[in-house]
């Protein structure tokens, strides 16, 4: 929807999923690393989480679709107004299509949970797919709007495309660094959605930023980079926090193993020193 | 040809080949998976299929070329009208060139069948080649047409390019997921060809859609995404159906093996649970 | 140089190198394949060939540079005309820079021959480099020319870029298929250079093709594809011919080995049949 | 800053880091190669160097930021002039943002030094990141400037993007050739920054080069290629020099090992000859 809430809602969804996935990836990474020392009941619990994840993603998509369709001024599920002979609220249908493809990710998640013979990386492929579809729709979405509006959506398009590519790379060669990188882009996209909301529909009810002032565009360029820096920092802090948590928990439950681990690490280091 | 049939014909070809290849890849995948348990006489039959495939592809290409050349208004194999001093029906020649490159795929298929020392992935390379050539020709094909016509062909161009890239990736690292992904893009391209036919040459004989109405373009953007969603779903259902078929056939002919297989799977799962 | 010979010269160079390299790659591939059966004195002779190759490439580059500089109307090695205060014949300098970068490939070839500790794939990297530099220069080369001229050079640019990318891929993962693919693009580029010469500077001394006629561009698009088809076919025939030659030579000198080889192949096939 | 010094400063930084990193990579490569023969105390000293590197990079970034902010005419850390109601010196803030992202590389370097469990390739990812951010900012930086200015910055953009991509490839598959290639692009970027300074702000205080003369652009195109050729040559000479140094040092300290090494090399060669 062309309103503040219409940008804040997907922004929050992306931010939440970014935080959640980064936490999951870090946990998985840590559990794998300390696997030999202490046995979390990890694999099966991650498995169950996948089901929960699928349900959450589908709910988000449904919330988004419902909001787009039934908010005052929405198309109420009709596509063509036969009386007046024109399409009805196609922008809302654009948004719904995007939500629908994200919903497909959730469906794949659940299918992969039920049929374990399906490859586990399928949801990642669908996710990267959903971003490419989002990018395509956004690319054909800003017709006839003014310069500033187009510019912030172009920047958004850039984030979306890079996210899609990164998830695709992560799908091809699973790797903690790529995983964290693409989650940081999810945070980035989320916070940029909020920024677009603030720029085009200021909360104080005032008018949108001056659209023809080139300085505004120049500021938004660096603002965009700062959003990225913040996203990277948040992911870094999350990594530090979760790893510290896992280590401290490990220390409490199986202290002897941690000792062993430390010794091994020190030995490796001293070997490297030589 | 600039007519409904000229879009429906290649559309049907792509749809048919997409369905056929997806079925083949899924069969191959399933046979490989259950290889240890029950011995289909698979490898040599796949080999013979390759020959049949080559012949079918070449026939399709020949049908296409014949139709383009000898339909009323076609160039009848002459390239230049020396009398009047201008090129003859270059659009038809464009289409013929595309068909010709797809014909080359069939030729490679047959060559690979005859000379087994040739690498088996060569037809895939030629196929991705054919799509890139198709993309190049389509890129220089829409000169002087109106907005809507150009737009639907741009979307078509996008599908063609992505198909080419995906087949190239599949050629480099053979993988069931990439294989199914690119066949889903074949279906996508096929159904989009039909859609173009409906939009530009409506079956009821009425005029083409209003070319200057931007809402039509906005609708076609989401329509494009829905075509993609349908293609993905068709491939998914095909996967489910073929796998179920293979399993049930396996059960009838070698039931003990299936039992063994099941036990192994359950054991693996219970190990994972731990 | 803006003349027929200025396009025919590099065209011939590329065509010759394409033929030569394809032959080399096929020979290498065949020798590797039949290595176990009969021992060509191959590796060291390939090594010596590399030196010869380097010298040939450098000579070609020098011929090109000399022709560009000292043909009537060339800049005679001066870059700036201080008297009249303008640059001298920058187009020729552009061509010289291209030739220079191809010369660097030859230098790398010789360096790799002398210092065997250098990685053997370095010349390939330099070659892909040279194509990218050529692409960059061609991209900024067609200022102020008319439509048809720009179009044929854009198509040329496409070939150059694809060649560069393919050689880069071949550099990263050495593979007979990629090697033959990029040599076929060398042939393609060579014959397209000749085609440009024919289009812009017809041999009968007549005027260039009508530049504003869009049909000419449409014809050149398909002509471009046919050049590609011919290049692929030439490489295919070369492969068939060289492989047949190697096999027949093998048969004469070590017939028993060939028999053994055949048996092994037949056994493999019959195993596959099962 | 829009001045000669504002281009010479980052240019020098890039040139220095390019030289330094190339030397480091070559040293690492040589040490690895001769590891078996003579034991440098290498790994731990490289480790300590990383800390120093981080500090140097951060200092460079801080120098750059300080210069941008506090030079006469800089924004003095204020972003918005509330009195007059406009943004303050956004160009300087653009530059600061670029420096900041390079500073992040230094921070990552130090973090990787302290927490050895972090993957060692993280700084490389951050470096490629910094280049992509630099590219994005430069892309939106040349608004309203004249043709020549835009052109030299477009060429700069090309170098920056290629550098980012090469470092990303080097991050994915660590390799001496890619490492040297991307350092040569650092030199390239450094010397091109100097060239931009000379073109737009000539040292003799004269006016910038004639902006509307297309010949200037044509000259800068080939000049750009020559810069690249020089960068490649510098890296090549550096490689030759460092390798010669390592070998001669090795000869002095452990001559017997070198003899052994030579014999092994000769044996390998003679084997290859056969």
mmCIF file of N, CA, C and O in Angstrom, chain C residues 47 50 106-123:
data_model
loop_
_atom_site.group_PDB
_atom_site.id
_atom_site.type_symbol
_atom_site.label_atom_id
_atom_site.label_comp_id
_atom_site.label_asym_id
_atom_site.label_seq_id
_atom_site.Cartn_x
_atom_site.Cartn_y
_atom_site.Cartn_z
ATOM 1 N N UNK C 47 55.672 -28.494 -25.160
ATOM 2 C CA UNK C 47 56.423 -27.456 -24.468
ATOM 3 C C UNK C 47 57.162 -26.562 -25.442
ATOM 4 O O UNK C 47 57.158 -25.346 -25.330
ATOM 5 N N UNK C 50 55.008 -24.142 -27.383
ATOM 6 C CA UNK C 50 54.620 -22.940 -26.648
ATOM 7 C C UNK C 50 55.549 -21.786 -26.989
ATOM 8 O O UNK C 50 55.111 -20.647 -27.144
ATOM 9 N N UNK C 106 51.910 -13.138 -25.966
ATOM 10 C CA UNK C 106 53.081 -13.831 -26.483
ATOM 11 C C UNK C 106 54.247 -13.769 -25.519
ATOM 12 O O UNK C 106 54.939 -14.775 -25.286
ATOM 13 N N UNK C 107 54.464 -12.584 -24.932
ATOM 14 C CA UNK C 107 55.549 -12.430 -23.961
ATOM 15 C C UNK C 107 55.363 -13.392 -22.793
ATOM 16 O O UNK C 107 56.298 -14.079 -22.369
ATOM 17 N N UNK C 108 54.116 -13.469 -22.283
ATOM 18 C CA UNK C 108 53.844 -14.383 -21.172
ATOM 19 C C UNK C 108 54.115 -15.823 -21.588
ATOM 20 O O UNK C 108 54.652 -16.614 -20.799
ATOM 21 N N UNK C 109 53.731 -16.163 -22.832
ATOM 22 C CA UNK C 109 54.004 -17.499 -23.340
ATOM 23 C C UNK C 109 55.481 -17.830 -23.227
ATOM 24 O O UNK C 109 55.859 -18.907 -22.741
ATOM 25 N N UNK C 110 56.321 -16.898 -23.680
ATOM 26 C CA UNK C 110 57.764 -17.145 -23.677
ATOM 27 C C UNK C 110 58.298 -17.205 -22.249
ATOM 28 O O UNK C 110 59.099 -18.080 -21.897
ATOM 29 N N UNK C 111 57.815 -16.272 -21.397
ATOM 30 C CA UNK C 111 58.252 -16.288 -19.997
ATOM 31 C C UNK C 111 57.914 -17.620 -19.343
ATOM 32 O O UNK C 111 58.727 -18.200 -18.609
ATOM 33 N N UNK C 112 56.691 -18.127 -19.617
ATOM 34 C CA UNK C 112 56.280 -19.403 -19.025
ATOM 35 C C UNK C 112 57.149 -20.543 -19.560
ATOM 36 O O UNK C 112 57.339 -21.553 -18.878
ATOM 37 N N UNK C 113 57.639 -20.383 -20.815
ATOM 38 C CA UNK C 113 58.507 -21.411 -21.363
ATOM 39 C C UNK C 113 59.860 -21.401 -20.659
ATOM 40 O O UNK C 113 60.423 -22.455 -20.350
ATOM 41 N N UNK C 114 60.392 -20.205 -20.388
ATOM 42 C CA UNK C 114 61.729 -20.091 -19.791
ATOM 43 C C UNK C 114 61.680 -20.456 -18.314
ATOM 44 O O UNK C 114 62.441 -21.289 -17.835
ATOM 45 N N UNK C 115 60.752 -19.808 -17.571
ATOM 46 C CA UNK C 115 60.658 -20.095 -16.136
ATOM 47 C C UNK C 115 59.535 -21.080 -15.902
ATOM 48 O O UNK C 115 58.366 -20.705 -15.839
ATOM 49 N N UNK C 116 59.885 -22.337 -15.782
ATOM 50 C CA UNK C 116 58.837 -23.353 -15.696
ATOM 51 C C UNK C 116 58.113 -23.338 -14.356
ATOM 52 O O UNK C 116 57.117 -24.050 -14.187
ATOM 53 N N UNK C 117 58.639 -22.572 -13.398
ATOM 54 C CA UNK C 117 57.930 -22.507 -12.119
ATOM 55 C C UNK C 117 56.675 -21.646 -12.226
ATOM 56 O O UNK C 117 55.800 -21.706 -11.361
ATOM 57 N N UNK C 118 56.584 -20.820 -13.292
ATOM 58 C CA UNK C 118 55.370 -20.019 -13.479
ATOM 59 C C UNK C 118 54.198 -20.931 -13.827
ATOM 60 O O UNK C 118 54.375 -21.938 -14.507
ATOM 61 N N UNK C 119 52.991 -20.590 -13.343
ATOM 62 C CA UNK C 119 51.824 -21.438 -13.654
ATOM 63 C C UNK C 119 51.551 -21.445 -15.154
ATOM 64 O O UNK C 119 51.559 -20.388 -15.800
ATOM 65 N N UNK C 120 51.284 -22.612 -15.711
ATOM 66 C CA UNK C 120 51.121 -22.758 -17.156
ATOM 67 C C UNK C 120 49.871 -22.114 -17.704
ATOM 68 O O UNK C 120 49.737 -21.925 -18.913
ATOM 69 N N UNK C 121 48.935 -21.733 -16.803
ATOM 70 C CA UNK C 121 47.684 -21.155 -17.300
ATOM 71 C C UNK C 121 47.773 -19.636 -17.406
ATOM 72 O O UNK C 121 46.800 -18.990 -17.803
ATOM 73 N N UNK C 122 48.933 -19.072 -17.068
ATOM 74 C CA UNK C 122 49.082 -17.616 -17.089
ATOM 75 C C UNK C 122 48.776 -17.017 -18.467
ATOM 76 O O UNK C 122 48.066 -16.007 -18.552
ATOM 77 N N UNK C 123 49.296 -17.611 -19.574
ATOM 78 C CA UNK C 123 48.980 -17.015 -20.882
ATOM 79 C C UNK C 123 47.482 -16.929 -21.143
ATOM 80 O O UNK C 123 47.014 -15.985 -21.765
#
